mmCIF file of N, CA and C in Angstrom:
data_model
loop_
_atom_site.group_PDB
_atom_site.id
_atom_site.type_symbol
_atom_site.label_atom_id
_atom_site.label_comp_id
_atom_site.label_asym_id
_atom_site.label_seq_id
_atom_site.Cartn_x
_atom_site.Cartn_y
_atom_site.Cartn_z
ATOM 1 N N UNK A 145 1.064 -1.288 0.089
ATOM 2 C CA UNK A 145 -0.163 -0.134 0.003
ATOM 3 C C UNK A 145 0.810 1.505 0.112
ATOM 4 N N UNK A 146 2.176 1.114 0.678
ATOM 5 C CA UNK A 146 2.888 2.556 0.642
ATOM 6 C C UNK A 146 3.429 2.817 -0.597
ATOM 7 N N UNK A 147 3.795 1.523 -1.370
ATOM 8 C CA UNK A 147 4.164 1.769 -2.843
ATOM 9 C C UNK A 147 3.121 2.609 -3.811
ATOM 10 N N UNK A 148 1.665 2.200 -3.435
ATOM 11 C CA UNK A 148 0.439 3.066 -4.325
ATOM 12 C C UNK A 148 0.631 4.065 -3.700
ATOM 13 N N UNK A 149 0.556 4.632 -2.668
ATOM 14 C CA UNK A 149 0.419 5.649 -1.943
ATOM 15 C C UNK A 149 1.568 6.574 -2.569
ATOM 16 N N UNK A 150 2.894 6.406 -2.373
ATOM 17 C CA UNK A 150 3.838 7.220 -2.977
ATOM 18 C C UNK A 150 3.790 7.136 -4.323
ATOM 19 N N UNK A 151 3.518 6.032 -5.455
ATOM 20 C CA UNK A 151 3.228 6.509 -6.637
ATOM 21 C C UNK A 151 2.116 7.628 -6.953
ATOM 22 N N UNK A 152 1.155 7.482 -6.223
ATOM 23 C CA UNK A 152 -0.151 8.448 -6.177
ATOM 24 C C UNK A 152 0.254 9.729 -6.247
ATOM 25 N N UNK A 153 0.966 10.095 -4.985
ATOM 26 C CA UNK A 153 1.756 11.147 -4.534
ATOM 27 C C UNK A 153 2.423 11.825 -5.701
ATOM 28 N N UNK A 154 3.138 11.001 -6.157
ATOM 29 C CA UNK A 154 4.216 11.205 -7.238
ATOM 30 C C UNK A 154 3.646 11.699 -8.552
ATOM 31 N N UNK A 155 2.302 10.925 -8.924
ATOM 32 C CA UNK A 155 1.447 11.553 -10.115
ATOM 33 C C UNK A 155 0.765 12.498 -9.870
ATOM 34 N N UNK A 156 0.131 13.017 -8.663
ATOM 35 C CA UNK A 156 -0.453 14.080 -8.307
ATOM 36 C C UNK A 156 0.338 15.465 -8.471
ATOM 37 N N UNK A 157 1.718 14.997 -8.036
ATOM 38 C CA UNK A 157 2.766 16.008 -8.290
ATOM 39 C C UNK A 157 2.785 16.306 -9.603
ATOM 40 N N UNK A 158 2.980 15.274 -10.689
ATOM 41 C CA UNK A 158 2.641 15.881 -11.941
ATOM 42 C C UNK A 158 1.551 16.865 -12.622
ATOM 43 N N UNK A 159 0.791 16.536 -12.098
ATOM 44 C CA UNK A 159 -0.576 17.413 -12.209
ATOM 45 C C UNK A 159 -0.302 18.822 -11.787
ATOM 46 N N UNK A 160 -0.177 19.408 -10.634
ATOM 47 C CA UNK A 160 0.346 20.158 -9.813
ATOM 48 C C UNK A 160 1.239 20.844 -10.680
ATOM 49 N N UNK A 161 2.417 20.126 -10.825
ATOM 50 C CA UNK A 161 3.957 20.775 -11.503
ATOM 51 C C UNK A 161 3.384 21.173 -12.967
ATOM 52 N N UNK A 162 2.906 20.576 -14.019
ATOM 53 C CA UNK A 162 2.629 20.868 -15.211
ATOM 54 C C UNK A 162 1.746 22.012 -14.922
ATOM 55 N N UNK A 163 0.816 22.229 -14.394
ATOM 56 C CA UNK A 163 -0.394 23.298 -14.548
ATOM 57 C C UNK A 163 0.457 24.467 -13.839
ATOM 58 N N UNK A 164 1.299 24.368 -12.840
ATOM 59 C CA UNK A 164 1.833 25.542 -12.331
ATOM 60 C C UNK A 164 3.103 26.045 -13.125
ATOM 61 N N UNK A 165 4.084 25.351 -13.698
ATOM 62 C CA UNK A 165 4.983 25.642 -14.610
ATOM 63 C C UNK A 165 4.358 26.588 -15.907
ATOM 64 N N UNK A 166 3.117 25.990 -16.656
ATOM 65 C CA UNK A 166 2.650 26.582 -17.450
ATOM 66 C C UNK A 166 1.675 27.925 -17.320
ATOM 67 N N UNK A 167 1.173 27.912 -15.960
ATOM 68 C CA UNK A 167 0.480 28.957 -15.529
ATOM 69 C C UNK A 167 1.679 30.214 -15.446
ATOM 70 N N UNK A 168 2.710 29.535 -14.937
ATOM 71 C CA UNK A 168 3.792 30.658 -14.469
ATOM 72 C C UNK A 168 4.557 31.242 -15.820
ATOM 73 N N UNK A 169 4.362 30.352 -17.121
ATOM 74 C CA UNK A 169 4.900 30.987 -18.179
ATOM 75 C C UNK A 169 3.997 31.828 -18.844
ATOM 76 N N UNK A 170 2.494 31.630 -18.421
ATOM 77 C CA UNK A 170 1.364 32.409 -19.353
ATOM 78 C C UNK A 170 1.491 33.998 -18.001
ATOM 79 N N UNK A 171 1.516 33.626 -16.984
ATOM 80 C CA UNK A 171 1.751 35.025 -15.947
ATOM 81 C C UNK A 171 2.980 35.827 -16.350
ATOM 82 N N UNK A 172 3.954 35.171 -16.917
ATOM 83 C CA UNK A 172 5.282 35.907 -17.152
ATOM 84 C C UNK A 172 5.256 36.493 -18.256
ATOM 85 N N UNK A 173 4.256 36.101 -19.242
ATOM 86 C CA UNK A 173 4.320 36.646 -20.524
ATOM 87 C C UNK A 173 2.879 37.619 -20.739
ATOM 88 N N UNK A 174 2.268 37.869 -19.305
ATOM 89 C CA UNK A 174 1.224 38.787 -19.521
ATOM 90 C C UNK A 174 1.422 39.899 -18.715
ATOM 91 N N UNK A 175 0.475 40.710 -18.583
ATOM 92 C CA UNK A 175 1.049 42.124 -18.320
ATOM 93 C C UNK A 175 1.464 41.869 -16.849
ATOM 94 N N UNK A 176 2.367 42.675 -16.401
ATOM 95 C CA UNK A 176 2.891 42.211 -15.187
ATOM 96 C C UNK A 176 2.959 43.582 -14.175
ATOM 97 N N UNK A 177 1.436 43.646 -14.003
ATOM 98 C CA UNK A 177 1.240 44.576 -12.990
ATOM 99 C C UNK A 177 1.102 44.125 -11.655
ATOM 100 N N UNK A 178 0.590 44.634 -10.576
ATOM 101 C CA UNK A 178 0.505 43.905 -9.240
ATOM 102 C C UNK A 178 -0.387 42.508 -9.237
ATOM 103 N N UNK A 179 -1.583 42.527 -10.100
ATOM 104 C CA UNK A 179 -1.855 40.964 -9.673
ATOM 105 C C UNK A 179 -1.233 40.253 -10.882
ATOM 106 N N UNK A 180 -0.790 40.406 -11.965
ATOM 107 C CA UNK A 180 -0.021 39.809 -12.951
ATOM 108 C C UNK A 180 1.074 39.178 -12.139
ATOM 109 N N UNK A 181 1.900 40.089 -11.319
ATOM 110 C CA UNK A 181 3.098 39.461 -10.670
ATOM 111 C C UNK A 181 2.893 38.598 -9.462
ATOM 112 N N UNK A 182 1.613 38.847 -8.898
ATOM 113 C CA UNK A 182 1.126 37.861 -7.758
ATOM 114 C C UNK A 182 0.585 36.756 -8.594
ATOM 115 N N UNK A 183 -0.091 36.429 -9.604
ATOM 116 C CA UNK A 183 -0.093 35.218 -10.518
ATOM 117 C C UNK A 183 0.860 34.724 -10.441
ATOM 118 N N UNK A 184 2.170 35.302 -11.371
ATOM 119 C CA UNK A 184 3.299 34.328 -11.393
ATOM 120 C C UNK A 184 3.949 33.756 -10.370
ATOM 121 N N UNK A 185 4.012 34.302 -9.178
ATOM 122 C CA UNK A 185 4.348 34.300 -7.925
ATOM 123 C C UNK A 185 3.679 32.933 -7.450
ATOM 124 N N UNK A 186 2.346 33.126 -6.968
ATOM 125 C CA UNK A 186 1.737 31.948 -6.728
ATOM 126 C C UNK A 186 1.794 30.650 -7.646
ATOM 127 N N UNK A 187 1.777 30.623 -9.262
ATOM 128 C CA UNK A 187 2.196 29.496 -9.877
ATOM 129 C C UNK A 187 3.895 28.874 -9.830
ATOM 130 N N UNK A 188 4.641 30.117 -9.437
ATOM 131 C CA UNK A 188 5.805 29.905 -9.022
ATOM 132 C C UNK A 188 5.754 28.861 -7.742
ATOM 133 N N UNK A 189 4.931 29.088 -6.690
ATOM 134 C CA UNK A 189 4.982 28.558 -5.410
ATOM 135 C C UNK A 189 4.264 27.239 -5.638
ATOM 136 N N UNK A 190 3.232 27.071 -6.373
ATOM 137 C CA UNK A 190 2.872 25.633 -6.595
ATOM 138 C C UNK A 190 3.924 24.862 -7.404
ATOM 139 N N UNK A 191 4.626 25.686 -8.546
ATOM 140 C CA UNK A 191 5.992 24.591 -8.997
ATOM 141 C C UNK A 191 6.904 24.206 -8.142
ATOM 142 N N UNK A 192 7.032 25.216 -6.994
ATOM 143 C CA UNK A 192 7.957 24.447 -5.980
ATOM 144 C C UNK A 192 7.416 23.376 -5.031
ATOM 145 N N UNK A 193 5.778 23.554 -4.911
ATOM 146 C CA UNK A 193 5.388 22.602 -4.177
ATOM 147 C C UNK A 193 5.583 20.939 -4.880
ATOM 148 N N UNK A 194 5.337 21.012 -6.182
ATOM 149 C CA UNK A 194 5.361 19.890 -7.058
ATOM 150 C C UNK A 194 7.036 19.120 -6.990
ATOM 151 N N UNK A 195 7.874 20.214 -7.058
ATOM 152 C CA UNK A 195 9.086 19.857 -7.103
ATOM 153 C C UNK A 195 9.413 18.919 -5.581
ATOM 154 N N UNK A 196 9.230 19.722 -4.584
ATOM 155 C CA UNK A 196 9.361 19.276 -3.397
ATOM 156 C C UNK A 196 8.705 17.752 -3.227
ATOM 157 N N UNK A 197 7.639 17.559 -3.772
ATOM 158 C CA UNK A 197 6.585 16.400 -3.984
ATOM 159 C C UNK A 197 7.252 15.301 -4.511
ATOM 160 N N UNK A 198 7.972 15.727 -5.772
ATOM 161 C CA UNK A 198 8.369 14.654 -6.572
ATOM 162 C C UNK A 198 9.586 14.181 -6.266
ATOM 163 N N UNK A 199 10.552 15.377 -5.379
ATOM 164 C CA UNK A 199 11.767 14.746 -4.831
ATOM 165 C C UNK A 199 11.555 13.811 -3.681
ATOM 166 N N UNK A 200 10.563 13.909 -3.004
ATOM 167 C CA UNK A 200 10.631 13.425 -1.430
ATOM 168 C C UNK A 200 10.003 12.137 -1.834
ATOM 169 N N UNK A 201 9.079 11.728 -2.929
ATOM 170 C CA UNK A 201 8.178 10.712 -3.055
ATOM 171 C C UNK A 201 9.394 9.808 -4.114
ATOM 172 N N UNK A 202 9.825 10.528 -4.910
ATOM 173 C CA UNK A 202 11.143 9.961 -5.902
ATOM 174 C C UNK A 202 12.037 9.319 -5.328
ATOM 175 N N UNK A 203 12.742 9.797 -4.479
ATOM 176 C CA UNK A 203 13.872 9.640 -3.522
ATOM 177 C C UNK A 203 13.483 8.402 -2.363
ATOM 178 N N UNK A 204 12.206 8.444 -1.912
ATOM 179 C CA UNK A 204 11.676 7.535 -1.102
ATOM 180 C C UNK A 204 11.552 6.198 -2.007
ATOM 181 N N UNK A 205 11.018 6.263 -3.142
ATOM 182 C CA UNK A 205 10.685 5.093 -3.482
ATOM 183 C C UNK A 205 11.978 4.721 -4.671
ATOM 184 N N UNK A 206 12.911 5.407 -4.520
ATOM 185 C CA UNK A 206 14.287 4.771 -4.951
ATOM 186 C C UNK A 206 15.187 4.276 -3.915
ATOM 187 N N UNK A 207 15.080 4.955 -2.635
ATOM 188 C CA UNK A 207 16.051 4.419 -1.916
ATOM 189 C C UNK A 207 15.611 3.457 -0.781
ATOM 190 N N UNK A 208 14.340 3.339 -0.674
ATOM 191 C CA UNK A 208 13.611 2.543 0.057
ATOM 192 C C UNK A 208 13.205 1.279 -0.355
ATOM 193 N N UNK A 209 13.297 1.037 -1.793
ATOM 194 C CA UNK A 209 12.937 -0.124 -2.539
ATOM 195 C C UNK A 209 11.442 -0.862 -2.155
ATOM 196 N N UNK A 210 10.496 0.280 -2.378
ATOM 197 C CA UNK A 210 9.332 0.038 -1.998
ATOM 198 C C UNK A 210 8.630 -0.790 -2.886
ATOM 199 N N UNK A 211 8.736 -0.481 -4.068
ATOM 200 C CA UNK A 211 8.478 -1.224 -5.286
ATOM 201 C C UNK A 211 9.505 -2.052 -5.962
ATOM 202 N N UNK A 212 10.469 -1.420 -6.573
ATOM 203 C CA UNK A 212 11.475 -2.148 -7.111
ATOM 204 C C UNK A 212 12.699 -1.961 -6.243
ATOM 205 N N UNK A 213 13.707 -2.900 -6.324
ATOM 206 C CA UNK A 213 14.852 -2.663 -5.654
ATOM 207 C C UNK A 213 15.678 -1.551 -6.002
ATOM 208 N N UNK A 214 16.638 -0.728 -5.469
ATOM 209 C CA UNK A 214 17.141 0.339 -5.827
ATOM 210 C C UNK A 214 17.983 0.037 -6.966
ATOM 211 N N UNK A 215 18.357 -1.063 -7.072
ATOM 212 C CA UNK A 215 19.600 -1.515 -7.956
ATOM 213 C C UNK A 215 18.840 -1.597 -9.272
ATOM 214 N N UNK A 216 17.582 -2.067 -9.143
ATOM 215 C CA UNK A 216 16.868 -2.195 -10.460
ATOM 216 C C UNK A 216 16.770 -0.316 -11.048
ATOM 217 N N UNK A 217 16.740 0.451 -10.329
ATOM 218 C CA UNK A 217 16.616 2.078 -11.076
ATOM 219 C C UNK A 217 18.344 2.289 -11.422
ATOM 220 N N UNK A 218 18.983 1.763 -10.578
ATOM 221 C CA UNK A 218 20.217 2.392 -10.633
ATOM 222 C C UNK A 218 21.307 1.823 -11.734
ATOM 223 N N UNK A 219 20.438 0.792 -12.171
ATOM 224 C CA UNK A 219 21.133 -0.001 -13.420
ATOM 225 C C UNK A 219 20.338 -0.025 -14.849
ATOM 226 N N UNK A 220 19.210 0.976 -14.478
ATOM 227 C CA UNK A 220 18.558 1.293 -15.871
ATOM 228 C C UNK A 220 18.809 2.609 -16.414
ATOM 229 N N UNK A 221 19.173 2.377 -17.806
ATOM 230 C CA UNK A 221 19.550 3.432 -18.584
ATOM 231 C C UNK A 221 18.509 4.656 -18.646
ATOM 232 N N UNK A 222 17.263 4.007 -18.709
ATOM 233 C CA UNK A 222 16.343 4.902 -19.019
ATOM 234 C C UNK A 222 16.063 5.938 -17.629
ATOM 235 N N UNK A 223 16.286 5.331 -16.629
ATOM 236 C CA UNK A 223 16.015 5.843 -15.262
ATOM 237 C C UNK A 223 17.125 7.239 -15.585
ATOM 238 N N UNK A 224 18.355 6.907 -15.903
ATOM 239 C CA UNK A 224 19.544 7.832 -15.852
ATOM 240 C C UNK A 224 18.982 8.987 -16.852
ATOM 241 N N UNK A 225 18.472 8.595 -18.118
ATOM 242 C CA UNK A 225 17.941 9.525 -18.963
ATOM 243 C C UNK A 225 16.776 10.277 -18.201
ATOM 244 N N UNK A 226 16.327 9.924 -17.041
ATOM 245 C CA UNK A 226 14.946 10.569 -16.726
ATOM 246 C C UNK A 226 15.465 11.334 -15.631
ATOM 247 N N UNK A 227 16.959 10.959 -15.184
ATOM 248 C CA UNK A 227 17.504 11.872 -13.948
ATOM 249 C C UNK A 227 17.971 13.070 -14.814
ATOM 250 N N UNK A 228 18.723 12.583 -15.867
ATOM 251 C CA UNK A 228 19.224 14.053 -16.828
ATOM 252 C C UNK A 228 18.321 14.792 -17.142
ATOM 253 N N UNK A 229 17.149 14.188 -17.170
ATOM 254 C CA UNK A 229 16.107 15.550 -17.625
ATOM 255 C C UNK A 229 15.666 16.525 -16.241
ATOM 256 N N UNK A 230 15.547 15.522 -15.187
ATOM 257 C CA UNK A 230 15.432 16.658 -14.140
ATOM 258 C C UNK A 230 16.609 17.354 -13.767
ATOM 259 N N UNK A 231 17.385 16.934 -13.912
ATOM 260 C CA UNK A 231 18.916 18.051 -13.588
ATOM 261 C C UNK A 231 18.572 19.118 -14.648
ATOM 262 N N UNK A 232 18.507 18.804 -15.873
ATOM 263 C CA UNK A 232 18.233 20.019 -16.644
ATOM 264 C C UNK A 232 17.103 21.044 -16.329
ATOM 265 N N UNK A 233 16.104 20.179 -15.932
ATOM 266 C CA UNK A 233 14.809 21.141 -15.361
ATOM 267 C C UNK A 233 15.433 21.873 -14.358
ATOM 268 N N UNK A 234 16.147 21.408 -13.339
ATOM 269 C CA UNK A 234 16.878 21.932 -12.119
ATOM 270 C C UNK A 234 17.673 23.176 -12.749
ATOM 271 N N UNK A 235 18.793 23.171 -13.735
ATOM 272 C CA UNK A 235 19.574 24.002 -14.157
ATOM 273 C C UNK A 235 18.830 25.164 -14.902
ATOM 274 N N UNK A 236 17.833 25.111 -15.580
ATOM 275 C CA UNK A 236 16.829 25.715 -15.968
ATOM 276 C C UNK A 236 16.120 26.812 -14.991
ATOM 277 N N UNK A 237 15.756 26.047 -13.806
ATOM 278 C CA UNK A 237 15.241 26.629 -12.710
ATOM 279 C C UNK A 237 15.997 27.438 -11.945
ATOM 280 N N UNK A 238 17.370 27.493 -11.977
ATOM 281 C CA UNK A 238 18.317 28.587 -11.326
ATOM 282 C C UNK A 238 17.788 29.906 -11.586
ATOM 283 N N UNK A 239 17.942 30.555 -12.584
ATOM 284 C CA UNK A 239 17.963 31.875 -12.990
ATOM 285 C C UNK A 239 16.160 32.454 -11.947
ATOM 286 N N UNK A 240 15.161 31.323 -12.683
ATOM 287 C CA UNK A 240 14.031 31.879 -12.084
ATOM 288 C C UNK A 240 13.879 31.943 -10.590
ATOM 289 N N UNK A 241 14.494 31.161 -9.860
ATOM 290 C CA UNK A 241 14.773 30.961 -8.302
ATOM 291 C C UNK A 241 15.243 32.031 -7.960
ATOM 292 N N UNK A 242 16.145 32.751 -8.685
ATOM 293 C CA UNK A 242 17.064 33.778 -8.051
ATOM 294 C C UNK A 242 16.293 35.151 -8.177
ATOM 295 N N UNK A 243 15.630 35.226 -9.484
ATOM 296 C CA UNK A 243 14.879 36.245 -9.829
ATOM 297 C C UNK A 243 13.287 36.250 -9.270
ATOM 298 N N UNK A 244 12.965 35.357 -8.986
ATOM 299 C CA UNK A 244 11.653 35.408 -8.126
ATOM 300 C C UNK A 244 11.730 35.442 -6.864
ATOM 301 N N UNK A 245 12.673 34.985 -6.318
ATOM 302 C CA UNK A 245 12.890 35.428 -5.089
ATOM 303 C C UNK A 245 13.133 36.859 -4.801
ATOM 304 N N UNK A 246 14.095 37.573 -5.594
ATOM 305 C CA UNK A 246 14.145 39.147 -5.636
ATOM 306 C C UNK A 246 12.735 39.736 -5.664
ATOM 307 N N UNK A 247 11.733 39.167 -6.318
ATOM 308 C CA UNK A 247 10.282 39.878 -6.588
ATOM 309 C C UNK A 247 9.478 39.639 -5.803
ATOM 310 N N UNK A 248 9.668 38.620 -4.619
ATOM 311 C CA UNK A 248 9.072 38.116 -3.767
ATOM 312 C C UNK A 248 9.277 39.129 -2.673
ATOM 313 N N UNK A 249 10.545 39.328 -2.249
ATOM 314 C CA UNK A 249 11.359 40.142 -1.374
ATOM 315 C C UNK A 249 10.676 41.644 -1.783
ATOM 316 N N UNK A 250 10.713 42.156 -2.792
ATOM 317 C CA UNK A 250 10.660 43.364 -3.229
ATOM 318 C C UNK A 250 9.164 43.792 -3.077
ATOM 319 N N UNK A 251 8.298 42.671 -3.555
ATOM 320 C CA UNK A 251 6.605 43.123 -3.205
ATOM 321 C C UNK A 251 6.556 42.790 -1.695
ATOM 322 N N UNK A 252 7.036 42.043 -1.297
ATOM 323 C CA UNK A 252 7.189 42.119 0.574
ATOM 324 C C UNK A 252 7.275 43.555 1.111
ATOM 325 N N UNK A 253 8.232 44.159 0.213
ATOM 326 C CA UNK A 253 8.749 45.566 0.907
ATOM 327 C C UNK A 253 8.270 46.622 0.361
ATOM 328 N N UNK A 254 6.924 46.413 -0.376
ATOM 329 C CA UNK A 254 5.858 47.023 -0.871
ATOM 330 C C UNK A 254 7.054 47.892 -2.352
ATOM 331 N N UNK A 255 8.075 47.313 -2.584
ATOM 332 C CA UNK A 255 8.290 47.795 -3.906
ATOM 333 C C UNK A 255 7.601 46.979 -5.163
ATOM 334 N N UNK A 256 8.054 47.786 -6.293
ATOM 335 C CA UNK A 256 7.553 47.113 -7.732
ATOM 336 C C UNK A 256 8.933 46.440 -8.264
ATOM 337 N N UNK A 257 8.925 45.150 -8.758
ATOM 338 C CA UNK A 257 9.822 44.567 -8.991
ATOM 339 C C UNK A 257 10.503 45.026 -10.496
ATOM 340 N N UNK A 258 11.666 44.862 -10.836
ATOM 341 C CA UNK A 258 12.198 44.915 -12.191
ATOM 342 C C UNK A 258 11.848 43.515 -12.865
ATOM 343 N N UNK A 259 11.190 43.742 -14.097
ATOM 344 C CA UNK A 259 10.598 42.714 -14.859
ATOM 345 C C UNK A 259 11.362 42.255 -16.110
ATOM 346 N N UNK A 260 12.256 42.845 -16.430
ATOM 347 C CA UNK A 260 13.160 42.579 -17.196
ATOM 348 C C UNK A 260 13.200 41.348 -17.861
ATOM 349 N N UNK A 261 13.539 40.276 -17.168
ATOM 350 C CA UNK A 261 13.592 39.078 -17.328
ATOM 351 C C UNK A 261 12.440 38.032 -17.480
ATOM 352 N N UNK A 262 11.445 38.625 -17.475
ATOM 353 C CA UNK A 262 10.138 37.685 -17.304
ATOM 354 C C UNK A 262 9.813 36.951 -18.773
ATOM 355 N N UNK A 263 10.101 37.488 -19.911
ATOM 356 C CA UNK A 263 10.142 36.911 -21.277
ATOM 357 C C UNK A 263 10.966 35.772 -21.507
ATOM 358 N N UNK A 264 12.323 35.975 -20.833
ATOM 359 C CA UNK A 264 12.982 34.539 -20.747
ATOM 360 C C UNK A 264 12.601 33.838 -19.939
ATOM 361 N N UNK A 265 12.166 34.020 -18.666
ATOM 362 C CA UNK A 265 11.781 32.815 -17.671
ATOM 363 C C UNK A 265 10.362 32.377 -18.068
ATOM 364 N N UNK A 266 9.656 32.811 -18.851
ATOM 365 C CA UNK A 266 8.576 32.398 -19.470
ATOM 366 C C UNK A 266 8.908 31.199 -20.465
ATOM 367 N N UNK A 267 9.825 31.768 -21.317
ATOM 368 C CA UNK A 267 10.235 30.656 -22.763
ATOM 369 C C UNK A 267 10.824 29.501 -21.419
ATOM 370 N N UNK A 268 11.813 29.687 -20.643
ATOM 371 C CA UNK A 268 12.239 28.607 -19.932
ATOM 372 C C UNK A 268 11.079 27.847 -19.383
ATOM 373 N N UNK A 269 10.175 28.497 -18.710
ATOM 374 C CA UNK A 269 9.106 27.718 -18.078
ATOM 375 C C UNK A 269 8.458 26.885 -19.349
ATOM 376 N N UNK A 270 8.378 26.900 -20.317
ATOM 377 C CA UNK A 270 7.721 26.235 -21.150
ATOM 378 C C UNK A 270 8.486 25.002 -21.796
ATOM 379 N N UNK A 271 9.839 25.396 -21.636
ATOM 380 C CA UNK A 271 10.759 24.215 -21.987
ATOM 381 C C UNK A 271 10.953 23.282 -20.735
ATOM 382 N N UNK A 272 10.712 23.816 -19.360
ATOM 383 C CA UNK A 272 10.615 22.962 -18.079
ATOM 384 C C UNK A 272 9.457 22.088 -18.259
ATOM 385 N N UNK A 273 8.209 22.670 -18.821
ATOM 386 C CA UNK A 273 6.960 21.814 -19.088
ATOM 387 C C UNK A 273 7.318 20.722 -19.867
ATOM 388 N N UNK A 274 7.879 20.771 -21.142
ATOM 389 C CA UNK A 274 8.209 19.841 -21.804
ATOM 390 C C UNK A 274 9.112 18.650 -21.901
ATOM 391 N N UNK A 275 9.989 19.299 -21.064
ATOM 392 C CA UNK A 275 11.021 18.241 -20.349
ATOM 393 C C UNK A 275 9.956 17.491 -19.263
ATOM 394 N N UNK A 276 9.466 17.805 -18.324
ATOM 395 C CA UNK A 276 8.482 17.197 -17.731
ATOM 396 C C UNK A 276 7.643 16.148 -18.416
ATOM 397 N N UNK A 277 7.146 16.535 -19.412
ATOM 398 C CA UNK A 277 6.370 15.485 -20.531
ATOM 399 C C UNK A 277 7.366 14.418 -20.808
ATOM 400 N N UNK A 278 8.362 15.126 -21.015
ATOM 401 C CA UNK A 278 9.829 13.846 -21.707
ATOM 402 C C UNK A 278 9.798 12.749 -20.523
ATOM 403 N N UNK A 279 9.840 13.577 -19.114
ATOM 404 C CA UNK A 279 10.386 12.393 -17.959
ATOM 405 C C UNK A 279 8.788 11.618 -17.796
ATOM 406 N N UNK A 280 7.799 11.926 -18.066
ATOM 407 C CA UNK A 280 6.411 11.006 -18.067
ATOM 408 C C UNK A 280 6.887 9.953 -19.142
ATOM 409 N N UNK A 281 7.423 10.127 -20.139
ATOM 410 C CA UNK A 281 7.256 9.399 -21.295
ATOM 411 C C UNK A 281 8.245 8.101 -20.676
ATOM 412 N N UNK A 282 9.666 8.763 -20.322
ATOM 413 C CA UNK A 282 10.785 7.838 -19.767
ATOM 414 C C UNK A 282 10.077 7.188 -18.673
ATOM 415 N N UNK A 283 9.227 7.395 -17.658
ATOM 416 C CA UNK A 283 8.767 6.573 -16.526
ATOM 417 C C UNK A 283 8.102 5.661 -17.272
ATOM 418 N N UNK A 284 7.315 6.124 -17.967
ATOM 419 C CA UNK A 284 6.092 5.174 -18.897
ATOM 420 C C UNK A 284 7.123 3.863 -19.343
ATOM 421 N N UNK A 285 8.008 4.266 -20.190
ATOM 422 C CA UNK A 285 8.979 3.210 -20.702
ATOM 423 C C UNK A 285 9.316 2.416 -19.615
ATOM 424 N N UNK A 286 9.804 3.166 -18.827
ATOM 425 C CA UNK A 286 10.712 2.270 -17.485
ATOM 426 C C UNK A 286 9.659 1.086 -16.954
ATOM 427 N N UNK A 287 8.524 1.674 -16.591
ATOM 428 C CA UNK A 287 7.569 1.233 -15.605
ATOM 429 C C UNK A 287 7.227 -0.299 -16.463
ATOM 430 N N UNK A 288 7.384 -0.293 -17.969
ATOM 431 C CA UNK A 288 7.161 -1.655 -18.633
ATOM 432 C C UNK A 288 8.505 -2.212 -18.920
ATOM 433 N N UNK A 289 9.254 -2.100 -18.287
ATOM 434 C CA UNK A 289 10.704 -2.834 -18.119
ATOM 435 C C UNK A 289 11.912 -2.515 -19.170
ATOM 436 N N UNK A 290 11.533 -1.491 -19.923
ATOM 437 C CA UNK A 290 12.749 -0.999 -20.611
ATOM 438 C C UNK A 290 13.770 -0.492 -20.098
ATOM 439 N N UNK A 291 15.313 -0.589 -20.662
ATOM 440 C CA UNK A 291 15.873 0.056 -19.888
ATOM 441 C C UNK A 291 16.951 -0.860 -18.864
ATOM 442 N N UNK A 292 16.016 -1.834 -18.287
ATOM 443 C CA UNK A 292 16.452 -2.577 -17.277
ATOM 444 C C UNK A 292 17.912 -3.856 -17.844
ATOM 445 N N UNK A 293 18.558 -3.822 -17.231
ATOM 446 C CA UNK A 293 19.764 -4.555 -17.531
ATOM 447 C C UNK A 293 19.540 -6.103 -17.808
#
């Protein structure tokens, strides 16, 4: 039952994450007045929630051997491809983390954030959404036994 519960939370995080990163992209391409900035920050917060859920449930599933032994994953080249996609998402997220953290601070202090990086972050968010979709494909293929030694 633990394995099914972890898998379910992992999948729910997918819905949250894809919706959030797509909403963040849309908000960053929209009008960045007060409500627009709040929309972008709210979507970004949900993207962070999804990332935390993915990381926690993914590591638990990997290290605890709840469904498959750890060696199954570590010896599976599709798993490593999926992890490379995840790492690429994290690398693409470095700039949005820094910029949106500044925006949060500025908004909290009653200042208007400098929004010049918004278009680039929107494009990055769309790429991240595509990478998440590629991770889903890798997970689906892996669940059917591909990539195993």
